PDB file of C-alpha atoms in Angstrom:
ATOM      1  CA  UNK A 119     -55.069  54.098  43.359  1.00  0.00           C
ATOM      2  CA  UNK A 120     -52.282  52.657  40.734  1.00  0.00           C
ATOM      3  CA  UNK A 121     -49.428  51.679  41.570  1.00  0.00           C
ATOM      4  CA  UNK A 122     -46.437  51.214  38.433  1.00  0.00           C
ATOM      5  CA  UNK A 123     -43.641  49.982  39.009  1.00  0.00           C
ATOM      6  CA  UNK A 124     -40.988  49.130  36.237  1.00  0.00           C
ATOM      7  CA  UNK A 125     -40.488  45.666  34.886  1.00  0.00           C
ATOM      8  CA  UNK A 126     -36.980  44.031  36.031  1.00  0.00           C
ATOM      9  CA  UNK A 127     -35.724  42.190  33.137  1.00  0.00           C
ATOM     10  CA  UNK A 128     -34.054  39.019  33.217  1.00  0.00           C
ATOM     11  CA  UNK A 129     -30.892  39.475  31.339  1.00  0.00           C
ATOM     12  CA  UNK A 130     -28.843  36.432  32.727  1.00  0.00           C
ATOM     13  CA  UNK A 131     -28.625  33.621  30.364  1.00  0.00           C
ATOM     14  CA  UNK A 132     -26.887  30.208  29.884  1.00  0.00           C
ATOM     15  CA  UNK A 133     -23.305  29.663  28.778  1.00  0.00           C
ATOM     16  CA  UNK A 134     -23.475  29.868  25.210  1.00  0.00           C
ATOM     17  CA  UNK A 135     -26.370  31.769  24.687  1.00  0.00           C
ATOM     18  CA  UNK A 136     -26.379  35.928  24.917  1.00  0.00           C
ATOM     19  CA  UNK A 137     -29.503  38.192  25.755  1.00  0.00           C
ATOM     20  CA  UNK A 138     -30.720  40.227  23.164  1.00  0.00           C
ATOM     21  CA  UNK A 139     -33.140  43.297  23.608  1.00  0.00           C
ATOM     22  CA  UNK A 140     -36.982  43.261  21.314  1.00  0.00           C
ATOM     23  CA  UNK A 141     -37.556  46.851  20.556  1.00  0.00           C
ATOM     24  CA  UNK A 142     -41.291  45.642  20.553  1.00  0.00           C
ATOM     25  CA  UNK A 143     -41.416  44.318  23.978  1.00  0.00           C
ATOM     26  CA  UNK A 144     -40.680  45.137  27.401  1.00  0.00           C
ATOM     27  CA  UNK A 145     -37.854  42.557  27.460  1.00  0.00           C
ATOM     28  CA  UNK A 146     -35.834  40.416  24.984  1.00  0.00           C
ATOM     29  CA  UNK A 147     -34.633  36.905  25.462  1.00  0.00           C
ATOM     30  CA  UNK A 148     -31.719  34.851  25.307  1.00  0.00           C
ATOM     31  CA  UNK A 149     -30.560  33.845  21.741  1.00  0.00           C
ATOM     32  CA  UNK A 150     -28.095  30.971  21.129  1.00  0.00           C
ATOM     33  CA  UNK A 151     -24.673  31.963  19.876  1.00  0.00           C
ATOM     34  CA  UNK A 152     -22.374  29.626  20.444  1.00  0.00           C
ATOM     35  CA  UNK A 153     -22.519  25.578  19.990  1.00  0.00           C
ATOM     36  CA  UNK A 154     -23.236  23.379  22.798  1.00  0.00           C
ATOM     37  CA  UNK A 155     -22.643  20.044  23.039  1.00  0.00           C
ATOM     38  CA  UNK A 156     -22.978  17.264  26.033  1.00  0.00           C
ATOM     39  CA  UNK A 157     -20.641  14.308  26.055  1.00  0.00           C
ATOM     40  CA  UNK A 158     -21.623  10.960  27.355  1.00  0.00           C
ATOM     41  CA  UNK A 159     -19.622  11.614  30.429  1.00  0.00           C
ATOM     42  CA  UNK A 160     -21.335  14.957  31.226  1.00  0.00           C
ATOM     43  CA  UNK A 161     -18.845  17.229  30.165  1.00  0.00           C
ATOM     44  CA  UNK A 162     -20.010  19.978  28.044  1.00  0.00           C
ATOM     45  CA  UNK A 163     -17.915  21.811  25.725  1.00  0.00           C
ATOM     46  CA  UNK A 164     -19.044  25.345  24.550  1.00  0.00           C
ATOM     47  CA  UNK A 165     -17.702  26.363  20.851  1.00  0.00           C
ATOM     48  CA  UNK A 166     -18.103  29.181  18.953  1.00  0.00           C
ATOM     49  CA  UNK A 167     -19.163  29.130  15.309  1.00  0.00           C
ATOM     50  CA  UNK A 168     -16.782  27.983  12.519  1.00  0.00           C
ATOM     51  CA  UNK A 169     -14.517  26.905  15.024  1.00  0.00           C
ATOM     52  CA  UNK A 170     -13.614  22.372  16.173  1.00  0.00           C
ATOM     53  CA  UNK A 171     -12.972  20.665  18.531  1.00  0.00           C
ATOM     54  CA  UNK A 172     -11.153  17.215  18.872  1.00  0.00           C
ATOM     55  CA  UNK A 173     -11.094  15.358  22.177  1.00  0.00           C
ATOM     56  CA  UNK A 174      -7.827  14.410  23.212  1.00  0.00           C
ATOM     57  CA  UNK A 175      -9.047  11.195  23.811  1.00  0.00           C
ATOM     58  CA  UNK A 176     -10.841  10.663  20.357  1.00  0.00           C
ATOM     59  CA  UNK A 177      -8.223  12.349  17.460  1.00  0.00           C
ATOM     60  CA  UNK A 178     -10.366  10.413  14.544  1.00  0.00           C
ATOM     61  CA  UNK A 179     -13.895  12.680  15.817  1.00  0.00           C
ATOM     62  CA  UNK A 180     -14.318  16.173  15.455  1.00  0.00           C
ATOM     63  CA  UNK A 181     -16.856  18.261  16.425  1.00  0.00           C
ATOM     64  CA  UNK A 182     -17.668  21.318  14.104  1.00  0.00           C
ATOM     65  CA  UNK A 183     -19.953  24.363  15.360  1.00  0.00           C
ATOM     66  CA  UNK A 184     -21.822  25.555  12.098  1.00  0.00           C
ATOM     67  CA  UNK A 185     -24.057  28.627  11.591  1.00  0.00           C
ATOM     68  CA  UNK A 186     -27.011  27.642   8.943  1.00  0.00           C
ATOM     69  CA  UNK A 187     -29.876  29.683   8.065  1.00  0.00           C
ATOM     70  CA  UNK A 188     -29.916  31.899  11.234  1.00  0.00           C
ATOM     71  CA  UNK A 189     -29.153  28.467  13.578  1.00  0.00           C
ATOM     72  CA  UNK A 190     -26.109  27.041  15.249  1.00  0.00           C
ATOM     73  CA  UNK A 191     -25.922  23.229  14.867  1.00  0.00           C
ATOM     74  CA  UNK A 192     -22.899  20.720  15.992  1.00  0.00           C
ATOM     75  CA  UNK A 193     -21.421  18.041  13.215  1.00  0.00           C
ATOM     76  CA  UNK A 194     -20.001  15.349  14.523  1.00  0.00           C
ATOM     77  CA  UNK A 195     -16.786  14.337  11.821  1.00  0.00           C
ATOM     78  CA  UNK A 196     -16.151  10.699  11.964  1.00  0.00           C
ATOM     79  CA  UNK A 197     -12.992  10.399  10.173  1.00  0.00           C
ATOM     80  CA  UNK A 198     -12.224   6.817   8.954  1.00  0.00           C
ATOM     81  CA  UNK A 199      -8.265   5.933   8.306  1.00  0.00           C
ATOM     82  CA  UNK A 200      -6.570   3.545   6.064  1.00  0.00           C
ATOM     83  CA  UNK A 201      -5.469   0.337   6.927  1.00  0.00           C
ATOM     84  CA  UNK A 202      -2.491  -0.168   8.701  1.00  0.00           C
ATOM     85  CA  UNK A 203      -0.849  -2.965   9.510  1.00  0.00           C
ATOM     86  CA  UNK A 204       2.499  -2.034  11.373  1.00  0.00           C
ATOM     87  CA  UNK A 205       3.798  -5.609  10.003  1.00  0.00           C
ATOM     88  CA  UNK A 206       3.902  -4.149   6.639  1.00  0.00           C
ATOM     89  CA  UNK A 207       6.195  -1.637   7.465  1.00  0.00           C
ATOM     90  CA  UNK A 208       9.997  -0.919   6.744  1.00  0.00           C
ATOM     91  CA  UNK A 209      11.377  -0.453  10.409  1.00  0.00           C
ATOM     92  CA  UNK A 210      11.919   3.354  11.696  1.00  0.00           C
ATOM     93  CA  UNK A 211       8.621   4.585   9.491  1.00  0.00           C
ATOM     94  CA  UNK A 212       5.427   4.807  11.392  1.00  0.00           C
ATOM     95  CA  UNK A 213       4.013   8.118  11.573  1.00  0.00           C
ATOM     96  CA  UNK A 214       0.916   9.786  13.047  1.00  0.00           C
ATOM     97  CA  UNK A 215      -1.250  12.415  10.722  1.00  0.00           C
ATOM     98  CA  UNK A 216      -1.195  16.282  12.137  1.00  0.00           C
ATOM     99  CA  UNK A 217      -4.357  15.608  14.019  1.00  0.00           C
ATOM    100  CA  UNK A 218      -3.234  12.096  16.367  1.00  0.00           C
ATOM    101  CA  UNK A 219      -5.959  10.056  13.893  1.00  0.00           C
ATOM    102  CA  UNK A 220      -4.323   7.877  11.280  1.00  0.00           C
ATOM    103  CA  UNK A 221      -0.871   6.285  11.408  1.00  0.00           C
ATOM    104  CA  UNK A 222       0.928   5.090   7.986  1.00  0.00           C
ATOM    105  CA  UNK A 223       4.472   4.104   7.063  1.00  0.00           C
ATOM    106  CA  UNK A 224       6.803   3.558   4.341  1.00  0.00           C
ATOM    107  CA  UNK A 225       5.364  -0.206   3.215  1.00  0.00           C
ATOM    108  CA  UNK A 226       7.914  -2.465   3.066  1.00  0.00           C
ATOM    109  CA  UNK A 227       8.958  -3.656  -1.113  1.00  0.00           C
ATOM    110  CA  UNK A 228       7.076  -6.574  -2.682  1.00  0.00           C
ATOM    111  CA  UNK A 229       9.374  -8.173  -5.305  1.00  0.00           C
ATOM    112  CA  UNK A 230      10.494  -6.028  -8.139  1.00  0.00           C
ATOM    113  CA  UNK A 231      13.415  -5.081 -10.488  1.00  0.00           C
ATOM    114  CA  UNK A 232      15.677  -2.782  -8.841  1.00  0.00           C
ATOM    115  CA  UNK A 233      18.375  -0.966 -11.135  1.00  0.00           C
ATOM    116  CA  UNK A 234      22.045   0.375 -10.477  1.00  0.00           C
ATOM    117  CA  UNK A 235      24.301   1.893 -13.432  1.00  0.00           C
ATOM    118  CA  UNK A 236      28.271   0.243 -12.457  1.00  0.00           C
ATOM    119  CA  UNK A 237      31.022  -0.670 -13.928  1.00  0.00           C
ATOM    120  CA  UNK A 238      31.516  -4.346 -14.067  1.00  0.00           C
ATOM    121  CA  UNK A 239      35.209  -5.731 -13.123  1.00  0.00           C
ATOM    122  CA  UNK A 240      36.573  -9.247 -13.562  1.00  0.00           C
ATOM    123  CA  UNK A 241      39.913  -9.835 -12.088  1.00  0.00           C
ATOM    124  CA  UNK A 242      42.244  -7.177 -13.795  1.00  0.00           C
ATOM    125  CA  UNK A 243      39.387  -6.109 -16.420  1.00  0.00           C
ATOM    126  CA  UNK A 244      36.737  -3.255 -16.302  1.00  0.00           C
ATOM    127  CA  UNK A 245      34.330  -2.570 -18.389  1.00  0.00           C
ATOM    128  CA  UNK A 246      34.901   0.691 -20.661  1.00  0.00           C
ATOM    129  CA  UNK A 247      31.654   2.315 -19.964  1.00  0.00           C
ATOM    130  CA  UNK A 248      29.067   1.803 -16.855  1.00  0.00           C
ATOM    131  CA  UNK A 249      26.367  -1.164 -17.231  1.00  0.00           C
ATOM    132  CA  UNK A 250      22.785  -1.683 -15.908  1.00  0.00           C
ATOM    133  CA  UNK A 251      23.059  -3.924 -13.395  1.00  0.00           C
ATOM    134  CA  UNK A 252      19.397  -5.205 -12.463  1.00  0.00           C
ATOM    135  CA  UNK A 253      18.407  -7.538  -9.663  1.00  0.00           C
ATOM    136  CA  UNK A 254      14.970  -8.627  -7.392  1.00  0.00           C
ATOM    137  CA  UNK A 255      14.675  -6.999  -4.299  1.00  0.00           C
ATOM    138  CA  UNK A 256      11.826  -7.233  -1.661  1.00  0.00           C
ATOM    139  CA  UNK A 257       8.987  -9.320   0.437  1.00  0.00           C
ATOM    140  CA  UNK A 258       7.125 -12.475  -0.283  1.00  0.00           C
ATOM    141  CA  UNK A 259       4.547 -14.157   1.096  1.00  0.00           C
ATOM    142  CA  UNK A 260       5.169 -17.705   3.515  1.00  0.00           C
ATOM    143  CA  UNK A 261       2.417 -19.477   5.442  1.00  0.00           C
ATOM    144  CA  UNK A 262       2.502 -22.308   7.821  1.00  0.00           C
ATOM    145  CA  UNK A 263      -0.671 -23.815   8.861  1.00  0.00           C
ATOM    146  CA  UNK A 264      -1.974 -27.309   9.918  1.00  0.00           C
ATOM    147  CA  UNK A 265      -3.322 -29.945   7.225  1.00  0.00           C
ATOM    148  CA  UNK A 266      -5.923 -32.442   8.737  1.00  0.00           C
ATOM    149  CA  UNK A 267      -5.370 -34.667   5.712  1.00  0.00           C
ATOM    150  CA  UNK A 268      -1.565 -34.773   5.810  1.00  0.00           C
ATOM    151  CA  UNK A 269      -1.894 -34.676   9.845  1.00  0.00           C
ATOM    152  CA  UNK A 270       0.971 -32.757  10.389  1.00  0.00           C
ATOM    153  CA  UNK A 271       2.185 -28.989   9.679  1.00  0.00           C
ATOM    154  CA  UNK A 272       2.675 -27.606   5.870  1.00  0.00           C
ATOM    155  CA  UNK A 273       4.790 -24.932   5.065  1.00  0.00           C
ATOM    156  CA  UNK A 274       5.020 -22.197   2.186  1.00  0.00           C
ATOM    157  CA  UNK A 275       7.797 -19.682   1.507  1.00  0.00           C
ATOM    158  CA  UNK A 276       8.350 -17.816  -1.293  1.00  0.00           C
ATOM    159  CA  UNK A 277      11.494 -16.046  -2.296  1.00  0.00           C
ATOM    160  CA  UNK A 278      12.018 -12.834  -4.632  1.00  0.00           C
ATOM    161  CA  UNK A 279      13.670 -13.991  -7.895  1.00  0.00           C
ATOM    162  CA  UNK A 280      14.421 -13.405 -11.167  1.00  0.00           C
ATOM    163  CA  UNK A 281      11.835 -14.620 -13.767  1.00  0.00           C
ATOM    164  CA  UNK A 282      13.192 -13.673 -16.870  1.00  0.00           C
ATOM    165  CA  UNK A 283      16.668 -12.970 -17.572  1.00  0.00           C
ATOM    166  CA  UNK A 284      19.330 -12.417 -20.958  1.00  0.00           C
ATOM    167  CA  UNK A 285      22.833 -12.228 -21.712  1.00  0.00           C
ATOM    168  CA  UNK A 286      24.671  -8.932 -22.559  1.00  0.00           C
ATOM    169  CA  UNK A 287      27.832  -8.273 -23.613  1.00  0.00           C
ATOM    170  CA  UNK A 288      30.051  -5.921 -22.604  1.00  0.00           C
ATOM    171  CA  UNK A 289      33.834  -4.596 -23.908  1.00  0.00           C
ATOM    172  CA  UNK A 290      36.169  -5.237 -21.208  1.00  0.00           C
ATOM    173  CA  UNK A 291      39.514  -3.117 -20.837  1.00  0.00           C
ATOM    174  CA  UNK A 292      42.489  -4.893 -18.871  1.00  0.00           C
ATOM    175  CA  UNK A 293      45.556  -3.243 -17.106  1.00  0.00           C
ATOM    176  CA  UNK A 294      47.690  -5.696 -19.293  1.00  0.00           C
ATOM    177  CA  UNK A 295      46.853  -3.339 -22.047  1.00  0.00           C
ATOM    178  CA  UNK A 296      44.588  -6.047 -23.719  1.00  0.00           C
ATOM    179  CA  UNK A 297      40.724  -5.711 -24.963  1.00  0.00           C
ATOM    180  CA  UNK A 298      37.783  -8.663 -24.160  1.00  0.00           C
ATOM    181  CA  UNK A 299      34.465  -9.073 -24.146  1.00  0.00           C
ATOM    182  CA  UNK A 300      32.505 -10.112 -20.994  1.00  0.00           C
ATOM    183  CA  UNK A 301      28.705 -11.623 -20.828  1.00  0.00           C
ATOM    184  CA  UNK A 302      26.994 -11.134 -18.227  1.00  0.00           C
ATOM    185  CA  UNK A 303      23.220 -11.818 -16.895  1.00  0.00           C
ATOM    186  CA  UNK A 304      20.629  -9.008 -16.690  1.00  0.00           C
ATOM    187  CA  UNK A 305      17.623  -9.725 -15.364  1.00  0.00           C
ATOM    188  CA  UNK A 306      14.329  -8.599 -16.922  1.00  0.00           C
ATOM    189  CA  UNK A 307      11.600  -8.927 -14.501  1.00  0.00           C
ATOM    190  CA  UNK A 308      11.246 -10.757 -11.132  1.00  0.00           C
ATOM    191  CA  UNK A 309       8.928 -12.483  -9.337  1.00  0.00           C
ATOM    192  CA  UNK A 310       7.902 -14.562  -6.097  1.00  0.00           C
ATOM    193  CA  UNK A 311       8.611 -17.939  -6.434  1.00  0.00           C
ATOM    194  CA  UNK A 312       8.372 -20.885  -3.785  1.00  0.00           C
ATOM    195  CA  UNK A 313      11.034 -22.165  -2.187  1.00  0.00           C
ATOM    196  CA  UNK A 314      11.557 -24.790   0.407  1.00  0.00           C
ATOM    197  CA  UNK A 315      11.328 -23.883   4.149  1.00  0.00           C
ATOM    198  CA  UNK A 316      13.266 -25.805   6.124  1.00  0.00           C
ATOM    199  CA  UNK A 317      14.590 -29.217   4.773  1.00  0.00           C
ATOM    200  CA  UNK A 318      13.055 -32.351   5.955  1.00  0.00           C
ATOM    201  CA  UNK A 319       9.804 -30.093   7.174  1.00  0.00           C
ATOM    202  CA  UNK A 320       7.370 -31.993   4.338  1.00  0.00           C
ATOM    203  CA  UNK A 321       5.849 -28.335   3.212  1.00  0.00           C
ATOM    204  CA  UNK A 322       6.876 -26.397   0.165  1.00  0.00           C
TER     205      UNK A 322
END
């Protein structure tokens, strides 16, 4: 005699993949759906395509769960930040991007011509209209490292200053009732120039 008896089909899959009937078999099989990916300390993460994830302990890598062509694949996003250098900041202005990555700041001035529109007054006089006032304003470079030839410690410092300047004149009104004119420096562009440390040090 024959005996049938139905086929039981195995419809239990893995996390991340999802059993899917063949009309032209008896059973189907289990078809990835979702990403999976295995970190280094065995913990696996399970995504779904077009979605990320960023480990909390890693903001810079992200891992991306792509469909392609009928397959799911994980990218691995390295991201690479700028350089930072929380010396060259003003105080008050380090931030962190959206994602915890890459920190930046406001960068602290190099030496350059700052501008302010005043009125210039001299004793009981004022000037009858407002002036461009320019000055230098910002960092400079110093070192201080050891010379074997000079045996001893040299020193650099550089100060912002002005490198070219010119005299205006300006009409002054006084509370006397009397008219003058006034010259006074502007300065035209500025630069780093070097300047002595500390007196007696032997470095300039």
């Amino acid at each position: 005699m024959i005996g049938c008896q139905p086929v039981v089909c195995n419809t239990s899959c893995s996390e991340g993949y999802e059993y899917i009937p063949d009309p032209e078999k008896c059973c189907g099989s289990c078809v990835q759906k979702n990403c999976i990916h295995e970190f280094d300390n065995g913990t696996v993460i399970v995504m779904e395509p077009n979605t990320s994830y960023v480990p909390p302990e890693d903001k810079c890598t992200e891992y991306q769960c792509t469909k392609v062509n009928g397959k799911i694949k994980v990218t691995v996003i390295q991201k690479t930040c700028p350089p930072f250098n929380p010396l060259d900041c003003e105080p008050g202005t380090e931030t962190t991007d959206a994602n915890g990555c890459c920190r930046s700041c406001k960068i602290r001035t190099i030496c350059e011509l700052k501008t302010t529109e005043t009125y210039i007054k001299v004793n009981d006089c004022t000037s009858d209209q407002m002036v461009s006032l320019s000055h230098c304003a910002g960092l400079c470079g110093s070192t201080s490292k050891y010379s074997a030839a000079a045996n001893k410690m040299m020193h650099k410092c550089e100060c912002c200053r002005e490198d070219e300047t010119e005299q205006k004149e300006v009409n002054m009104n006084c509370n006397d009732g009397s008219k003058r004119k006034h010259t006074y420096t502007k300065v035209k562009s500025c630069k780093c120039t070097v300047a002595e440390c500390v007196p007696g040090s032997g470095g300039k």
